[in-house]
Short mmCIF file of C-alpha atoms in Angstrom, two decimals:
data_model
loop_
_atom_site.label_atom_id
_atom_site.label_comp_id
_atom_site.label_asym_id
_atom_site.label_seq_id
_atom_site.Cartn_x
_atom_site.Cartn_y
_atom_site.Cartn_z
CA MET A 279 -10.21 -36.99 -12.93
CA SER A 280 -9.02 -33.79 -14.79
CA ARG A 281 -7.68 -33.23 -18.37
CA ASP A 282 -4.48 -32.16 -16.45
CA ASP A 283 -4.12 -35.73 -14.87
CA ILE A 284 -3.99 -37.52 -18.08
CA LEU A 285 -3.18 -35.27 -21.00
CA PRO A 286 0.52 -35.11 -20.05
CA LEU A 287 0.77 -38.93 -20.15
CA ILE A 288 -0.89 -39.10 -23.57
CA ALA A 289 1.23 -36.55 -25.26
CA ALA A 290 4.49 -38.00 -23.99
CA TRP A 291 3.63 -41.52 -25.27
CA ASP A 292 4.97 -42.94 -28.39
CA GLY A 293 1.47 -44.70 -29.23
CA GLU A 294 -1.25 -43.76 -31.92
CA GLY A 295 -3.92 -42.70 -29.60
CA VAL A 296 -6.16 -43.39 -26.46
CA VAL A 297 -9.67 -43.64 -25.94
CA VAL A 298 -11.32 -42.60 -22.69
CA ARG A 299 -15.00 -43.43 -21.69
CA TYR A 300 -16.51 -43.09 -18.15
CA ASP A 301 -19.24 -45.57 -17.16
CA LYS A 302 -21.28 -43.85 -14.57
CA PRO A 303 -23.35 -46.54 -13.39
CA THR A 304 -20.24 -48.30 -12.00
CA ASP A 305 -18.13 -45.60 -11.55
CA THR A 306 -15.43 -47.03 -14.05
CA TRP A 307 -13.09 -45.58 -16.15
CA ILE A 308 -12.28 -47.18 -19.33
CA PHE A 309 -9.02 -46.62 -21.24
CA ILE A 310 -8.46 -48.26 -24.65
CA ALA A 311 -4.68 -47.53 -25.69
CA PHE A 312 -3.68 -48.16 -29.44
CA HIS A 313 0.02 -48.16 -29.52
CA SER A 314 0.56 -49.51 -33.17
CA SER A 315 -1.60 -50.24 -36.33
CA ARG A 316 1.55 -50.99 -38.43
CA LEU A 317 0.96 -54.75 -38.69
CA GLY A 318 -2.85 -54.61 -38.33
CA ARG A 319 -5.80 -53.61 -36.39
CA PRO A 320 -4.90 -52.92 -32.77
CA THR A 321 -5.59 -56.32 -30.47
CA GLY A 322 -5.08 -57.09 -26.98
CA GLY A 323 -6.93 -58.28 -23.86
CA THR A 324 -9.13 -56.15 -21.40
CA ARG A 325 -8.06 -56.05 -17.95
CA LEU A 326 -10.25 -55.16 -15.03
CA ARG A 327 -8.69 -54.39 -11.69
CA VAL A 328 -8.79 -51.59 -8.89
CA TYR A 329 -6.00 -49.14 -9.38
CA PRO A 330 -4.38 -46.96 -6.68
CA ASP A 331 -5.28 -43.96 -9.02
CA LEU A 332 -6.43 -43.42 -12.63
CA ARG A 333 -2.83 -42.36 -13.81
CA ALA A 334 -1.73 -45.80 -12.97
CA ALA A 335 -4.62 -47.36 -14.78
CA LEU A 336 -3.85 -45.33 -17.78
CA ARG A 337 0.02 -45.97 -17.55
CA ASP A 338 -0.89 -49.72 -17.39
CA ALA A 339 -2.97 -49.59 -20.70
CA MET A 340 -0.34 -47.87 -22.48
CA ARG A 341 2.59 -50.20 -21.35
CA LEU A 342 0.45 -53.21 -21.87
CA ALA A 343 -0.54 -51.84 -25.46
CA GLU A 344 3.10 -51.38 -26.26
CA GLY A 345 3.93 -54.89 -25.17
CA MET A 346 1.13 -56.34 -27.50
CA THR A 347 2.94 -54.60 -30.48
CA SER A 348 6.13 -56.69 -29.30
CA LYS A 349 4.13 -59.65 -28.66
CA TRP A 350 2.29 -59.82 -32.14
CA ALA A 351 5.69 -58.89 -34.00
CA GLY A 352 7.49 -61.27 -32.29
CA LEU A 353 5.08 -64.11 -33.27
CA GLY A 354 4.98 -62.64 -36.74
CA VAL A 355 1.26 -62.39 -36.60
CA ARG A 356 -0.41 -59.46 -38.48
CA TYR A 357 -2.17 -57.69 -35.70
CA GLY A 358 -1.24 -54.28 -34.02
CA GLY A 359 -0.59 -53.48 -30.43
CA GLY A 360 -3.57 -52.33 -28.21
CA LYS A 361 -4.90 -53.03 -24.66
CA ALA A 362 -7.81 -52.07 -22.47
CA VAL A 363 -8.07 -51.21 -18.84
CA LEU A 364 -11.39 -51.03 -17.07
CA ALA A 365 -10.34 -49.25 -13.95
CA ILE A 366 -13.16 -50.00 -11.26
CA ARG A 367 -13.29 -48.26 -7.91
CA ARG A 368 -14.59 -51.46 -6.01
CA PRO A 369 -15.45 -54.90 -6.61
CA LEU A 370 -18.55 -55.13 -8.54
CA ASP A 371 -21.42 -57.49 -8.08
CA ALA A 372 -22.76 -59.86 -11.00
CA ALA A 373 -25.31 -57.19 -12.35
CA ASP A 374 -22.92 -54.39 -12.20
CA ARG A 375 -20.46 -56.35 -13.96
CA ARG A 376 -22.83 -57.74 -16.52
CA GLY A 377 -23.82 -54.18 -17.33
CA LEU A 378 -20.43 -52.86 -17.44
CA MET A 379 -19.50 -55.43 -20.20
CA LEU A 380 -22.69 -55.00 -22.36
CA ARG A 381 -21.97 -51.15 -22.34
CA TYR A 382 -18.17 -51.77 -23.01
CA GLY A 383 -19.39 -54.17 -25.89
CA GLU A 384 -21.39 -51.33 -27.49
CA LEU A 385 -18.13 -48.76 -27.31
CA LEU A 386 -16.25 -51.41 -28.90
CA GLU A 387 -18.85 -51.84 -31.55
CA THR A 388 -19.16 -48.18 -32.09
CA LEU A 389 -15.27 -47.79 -32.63
CA GLY A 390 -14.92 -50.69 -34.51
CA ALA A 391 -11.19 -50.41 -34.16
CA PHE A 392 -9.98 -52.78 -31.53
CA TYR A 393 -10.33 -56.36 -31.05
CA THR A 394 -9.88 -57.78 -27.38
CA GLY A 395 -10.18 -61.14 -25.34
CA ALA A 396 -9.87 -61.99 -21.78
CA ASP A 397 -7.13 -60.82 -19.52
CA LEU A 398 -6.30 -60.37 -15.88
CA GLY A 399 -9.59 -59.71 -14.16
CA THR A 400 -11.79 -60.68 -16.98
CA GLY A 401 -12.70 -64.02 -18.28
CA PRO A 402 -14.74 -66.12 -20.60
CA ASP A 403 -18.05 -65.02 -19.23
CA ASP A 404 -17.42 -61.56 -19.57
CA MET A 405 -16.45 -62.17 -23.18
CA VAL A 406 -19.82 -63.84 -23.78
CA HIS A 407 -21.55 -60.77 -22.48
CA MET A 408 -19.52 -58.54 -24.51
CA ALA A 409 -20.21 -60.45 -27.63
CA ARG A 410 -23.86 -59.85 -27.36
CA ARG A 411 -22.90 -56.28 -28.17
CA THR A 412 -20.11 -56.53 -30.45
CA ARG A 413 -18.33 -58.48 -32.93
CA CYS A 414 -14.74 -57.17 -31.86
CA ILE A 415 -14.17 -60.32 -29.56
CA LEU A 416 -11.65 -63.05 -29.71
CA GLY A 417 -12.24 -66.33 -28.35
CA VAL A 418 -16.02 -66.62 -28.58
CA ASP A 419 -17.64 -68.48 -31.33
CA SER A 420 -20.83 -67.94 -33.37
CA ALA A 421 -22.96 -69.95 -31.12
CA GLY A 422 -21.61 -67.80 -28.12
CA HIS A 423 -19.58 -70.30 -26.65
CA ALA A 424 -16.04 -68.64 -24.91
CA THR A 425 -12.64 -70.46 -24.87
CA ASP A 426 -10.55 -69.91 -22.04
CA PRO A 427 -7.14 -68.65 -22.84
CA GLY A 428 -5.51 -69.61 -19.76
CA PRO A 429 -4.57 -73.27 -20.45
CA TYR A 430 -3.11 -72.09 -23.90
CA THR A 431 -0.83 -69.38 -22.33
CA ALA A 432 0.22 -71.87 -19.72
CA ARG A 433 1.39 -74.41 -22.47
CA GLY A 434 3.41 -71.53 -24.15
CA VAL A 435 4.92 -70.60 -20.85
CA ALA A 436 5.95 -74.18 -20.16
CA ALA A 437 7.44 -74.56 -23.51
CA GLY A 438 9.61 -71.36 -23.05
CA LEU A 439 10.49 -72.65 -19.62
CA ARG A 440 12.07 -75.93 -21.17
CA SER A 441 13.99 -74.01 -23.51
CA ALA A 442 15.40 -71.61 -20.45
CA LEU A 443 16.12 -74.86 -18.61
CA ARG A 444 18.02 -76.44 -21.57
CA HIS A 445 19.91 -73.15 -22.07
CA ARG A 446 20.95 -72.66 -18.42
CA PHE A 447 21.27 -76.70 -17.26
CA GLY A 448 21.53 -78.35 -20.64
CA ASP A 449 18.36 -80.46 -19.90
CA ALA A 450 14.94 -79.25 -20.67
CA SER A 451 13.17 -81.52 -18.25
CA PRO A 452 11.19 -80.02 -15.28
CA ALA A 453 11.49 -83.17 -13.65
CA GLY A 454 13.27 -82.51 -10.18
CA ARG A 455 13.29 -78.72 -10.84
CA ARG A 456 11.97 -76.46 -7.89
CA ILE A 457 9.69 -74.09 -9.66
CA LEU A 458 7.99 -71.22 -7.58
CA ILE A 459 4.72 -70.06 -9.40
CA GLN A 460 3.72 -66.59 -7.95
CA GLY A 461 -0.12 -66.20 -8.69
CA LEU A 462 -2.66 -69.22 -9.31
CA GLY A 463 -5.09 -67.75 -11.37
CA GLY A 464 -6.16 -68.44 -15.09
CA VAL A 465 -2.65 -69.06 -16.07
CA GLY A 466 -0.66 -70.01 -12.80
CA ALA A 467 -3.03 -72.80 -11.86
CA PRO A 468 -2.71 -74.83 -15.24
CA LEU A 469 0.83 -74.16 -15.47
CA ALA A 470 1.26 -75.72 -12.11
CA ARG A 471 -0.61 -78.79 -13.19
CA ARG A 472 1.19 -79.17 -16.40
CA LEU A 473 4.63 -78.84 -14.57
CA ALA A 474 3.38 -81.22 -11.72
CA ALA A 475 2.80 -83.72 -14.60
CA GLU A 476 6.20 -83.41 -15.88
CA GLY A 477 7.70 -84.29 -12.28
CA ALA A 478 8.73 -80.37 -11.25
CA GLU A 479 8.89 -79.96 -7.63
CA LEU A 480 6.24 -77.04 -7.17
CA LEU A 481 6.39 -74.08 -4.64
CA LEU A 482 3.20 -72.32 -4.79
CA CYS A 483 2.23 -68.71 -3.80
CA ASP A 484 -1.01 -66.79 -4.12
CA LEU A 485 -2.46 -63.82 -2.07
CA GLU A 486 -5.56 -66.21 -1.62
CA SER A 487 -4.36 -68.75 0.96
CA ALA A 488 -7.41 -71.25 0.18
CA LYS A 489 -6.54 -71.16 -3.64
CA ALA A 490 -2.82 -71.95 -2.79
CA GLU A 491 -3.95 -74.77 -0.37
CA ALA A 492 -6.21 -76.59 -2.69
CA LEU A 493 -3.73 -76.60 -5.54
CA ALA A 494 -0.79 -77.81 -3.35
CA VAL A 495 -2.83 -80.66 -2.31
CA GLU A 496 -3.72 -81.44 -5.90
CA THR A 497 -0.28 -81.19 -7.20
CA ASP A 498 1.79 -82.13 -4.26
CA GLY A 499 3.22 -78.62 -4.10
CA ARG A 500 4.32 -76.77 -1.13
CA ILE A 501 3.13 -73.11 -0.14
CA VAL A 502 5.44 -70.42 -0.02
CA PRO A 503 4.19 -67.26 1.96
CA VAL A 504 3.94 -64.12 0.20
CA ASP A 505 6.58 -62.28 2.20
CA ARG A 506 9.14 -65.04 1.22
CA VAL A 507 8.22 -65.37 -2.52
CA TYR A 508 11.32 -63.61 -3.57
CA THR A 509 13.99 -65.14 -1.24
CA GLU A 510 12.63 -68.74 -1.59
CA PRO A 511 15.47 -70.65 -3.13
CA CYS A 512 14.29 -72.47 -6.55
CA ASP A 513 15.58 -73.13 -9.90
CA VAL A 514 12.88 -71.13 -11.57
CA PHE A 515 10.90 -68.22 -10.41
CA ALA A 516 7.40 -67.92 -12.38
CA PRO A 517 5.55 -64.52 -12.24
CA CYS A 518 2.05 -65.30 -13.13
CA ALA A 519 0.23 -62.32 -11.38
CA ILE A 520 0.56 -58.55 -11.93
CA GLY A 521 3.44 -56.84 -13.51
CA GLY A 522 6.15 -54.42 -12.37
CA ILE A 523 7.46 -56.71 -9.60
CA LEU A 524 11.16 -57.12 -10.47
CA ASP A 525 13.04 -54.08 -9.59
CA ARG A 526 16.43 -53.10 -7.94
CA ARG A 527 15.01 -54.22 -4.52
CA THR A 528 13.35 -57.49 -5.33
CA ILE A 529 16.02 -58.63 -7.74
CA ALA A 530 18.66 -58.37 -5.29
CA MET A 531 16.55 -60.69 -3.09
CA LEU A 532 16.03 -63.56 -5.70
CA ALA A 533 17.24 -67.04 -5.13
CA CYS A 534 16.70 -68.53 -8.59
CA GLN A 535 18.34 -69.35 -11.76
CA ILE A 536 15.72 -68.37 -14.25
CA VAL A 537 12.81 -66.17 -14.34
CA VAL A 538 10.22 -67.11 -16.87
CA GLY A 539 6.43 -66.46 -16.19
CA SER A 540 3.04 -65.32 -17.76
CA ALA A 541 2.55 -61.96 -16.15
CA ASN A 542 2.90 -58.86 -18.44
CA ASN A 543 5.65 -56.45 -18.06
CA GLN A 544 7.56 -58.15 -15.29
CA LEU A 545 10.08 -55.59 -15.18
CA ASP A 546 9.73 -52.28 -13.51
CA GLY A 547 12.08 -50.69 -16.02
CA GLU A 548 14.46 -51.89 -18.72
CA ASP A 549 17.25 -51.54 -16.52
CA ASP A 550 16.16 -54.25 -14.41
CA ALA A 551 16.91 -56.60 -17.63
CA ASP A 552 20.68 -55.65 -16.86
CA ARG A 553 20.16 -56.31 -13.21
CA LEU A 554 19.02 -59.63 -13.59
CA ARG A 555 21.87 -60.41 -16.02
CA LYS A 556 24.31 -59.04 -13.50
CA TRP A 557 22.91 -61.16 -10.99
CA GLY A 558 23.40 -64.23 -13.12
CA ILE A 559 19.62 -64.67 -13.56
CA LEU A 560 18.29 -65.83 -16.91
CA TYR A 561 15.40 -63.59 -17.72
CA VAL A 562 12.87 -64.88 -20.65
CA PRO A 563 11.12 -61.51 -21.96
CA ASP A 564 7.27 -62.01 -21.05
CA TYR A 565 5.70 -60.83 -24.19
CA ILE A 566 7.46 -63.76 -26.11
CA VAL A 567 6.60 -66.65 -23.44
CA ASN A 568 3.14 -65.57 -22.45
CA ALA A 569 1.73 -65.25 -25.97
CA GLY A 570 0.19 -68.68 -26.15
CA GLY A 571 -3.47 -67.47 -25.58
CA ALA A 572 -3.34 -64.53 -28.04
CA LEU A 573 -1.59 -66.68 -30.56
CA THR A 574 -4.42 -69.46 -30.29
CA PHE A 575 -7.15 -66.73 -30.36
CA SER A 576 -5.61 -65.25 -33.66
CA LEU A 577 -5.44 -68.62 -35.32
CA MET A 578 -9.10 -69.48 -34.26
CA ALA A 579 -10.15 -66.14 -35.85
CA ASP A 580 -8.33 -67.30 -39.01
CA GLY A 581 -10.41 -70.49 -38.86
CA VAL A 582 -8.04 -73.02 -37.19
CA ARG A 583 -9.63 -75.16 -34.79
CA ASP A 584 -7.82 -78.56 -34.86
CA GLU A 585 -6.32 -78.90 -31.25
CA ASP A 586 -3.29 -80.58 -32.41
CA GLU A 587 -2.24 -77.77 -34.83
CA LEU A 588 -3.10 -75.25 -32.14
CA ALA A 589 -0.79 -77.08 -29.78
CA GLY A 590 2.09 -77.33 -32.12
CA ARG A 591 1.91 -73.51 -32.95
CA VAL A 592 1.92 -72.66 -29.16
CA ASP A 593 4.85 -75.08 -28.49
CA ALA A 594 6.86 -73.33 -31.15
CA ILE A 595 7.18 -70.60 -28.61
CA GLY A 596 9.69 -72.70 -27.27
CA SER A 597 11.76 -72.48 -30.17
CA ALA A 598 11.38 -68.78 -30.44
CA VAL A 599 12.88 -68.53 -26.70
CA ALA A 600 15.60 -70.74 -27.63
CA ASP A 601 16.38 -68.45 -30.58
CA ILE A 602 16.47 -65.37 -28.26
CA LEU A 603 18.45 -66.75 -25.65
CA ALA A 604 21.34 -67.84 -28.12
CA GLU A 605 21.31 -64.72 -29.87
CA ALA A 606 21.67 -62.93 -26.60
CA ASP A 607 24.56 -65.13 -25.53
CA VAL A 608 26.42 -64.48 -28.98
CA ALA A 609 25.83 -60.49 -28.94
CA GLY A 610 26.67 -60.37 -25.12
CA THR A 611 23.44 -58.71 -24.38
CA THR A 612 20.27 -59.42 -22.38
CA PRO A 613 17.54 -61.58 -23.67
CA LEU A 614 15.35 -58.40 -23.57
CA VAL A 615 17.70 -56.57 -26.12
CA ALA A 616 17.66 -59.81 -28.46
CA ALA A 617 13.82 -59.81 -28.01
CA ARG A 618 13.60 -56.34 -29.14
CA ARG A 619 16.05 -56.83 -31.98
CA ARG A 620 13.91 -59.72 -33.17
CA VAL A 621 10.66 -57.77 -33.03
CA ASP A 622 12.43 -54.54 -34.93
CA ARG A 623 13.26 -57.07 -37.60
CA LEU A 624 9.76 -58.52 -37.95
CA LEU A 625 8.37 -54.84 -37.95
CA ALA A 626 10.71 -53.59 -40.71
CA ARG A 627 10.27 -56.75 -42.92
CA SER A 628 6.62 -55.99 -42.40
CA ALA A 629 7.04 -52.51 -43.81
CA ASP A 630 9.20 -53.45 -46.68
CA GLU A 631 6.36 -56.07 -47.61
CA ASP A 632 3.79 -53.11 -47.60
#
């Protein structure tokens, strides 16, 4: 990677800065993107994956960091927007992965400017390793025990999904609704279990067929092949894997009434929110509905440990979704525009308070 590969991306970005580090033992590039510190210290997850190229990894870090600014502001939580990407060249064995996490933890401790937690490709065990080298970790307690954010994120998605169902159909219950979940990992799987318990008819899709088969047996769901995930008729399409999947081509293929899921940056571009509206599909902005894990970790960092209180705060995501959908209807605009206006109001209020 040369300077010419990434400097134009950084120069064109509206964020505050990017930290770049190369981890030679694992041939991994580390990008930490700081989008905004207006509300507080930049905070966001650390993503680990193989990217097609390093420009794609940097773009992902920047876009995700911007999403975190909106997420924290939308929740009214005083953290700033940041995100980290560990762009590995190949899957790592256990020893290499542990070494990378320890060295990455040392970098975070040196910076002291970014707090992080688990994200796509990383999990509680990674956070425990990192916490041996840094205090800048959310979700790991003083005894070194890590909390899995996935079930909390799934709870928030379910709350937002119920609000979307009420808005579209007049009934918030998932019972009898056909819900297609794309991606059955740390959030998709607990979301499936939660919705199955509420009587939903589940359609399950994952690149790992064995994972989908096992969860289908557990939840009495039906497997949808990857090549039919966009065209399968359903009431709700729940993207819970990678982002950037909803574009001009895939939106025209959708056979659903609602899109609500945990994947970050589901839209390929902002124009895709207008396309969904044109096709009569209700879209719930991902950075609002997928905030349950981040919200829980921020509350834990403030000393909140009571599970009932945590659950209540996460369930309030449903109220935020309801408000955004109602505002969009009144204004005759998309839920994405309404969510952005909500974020702008909260950021402006914070600036006035300062």
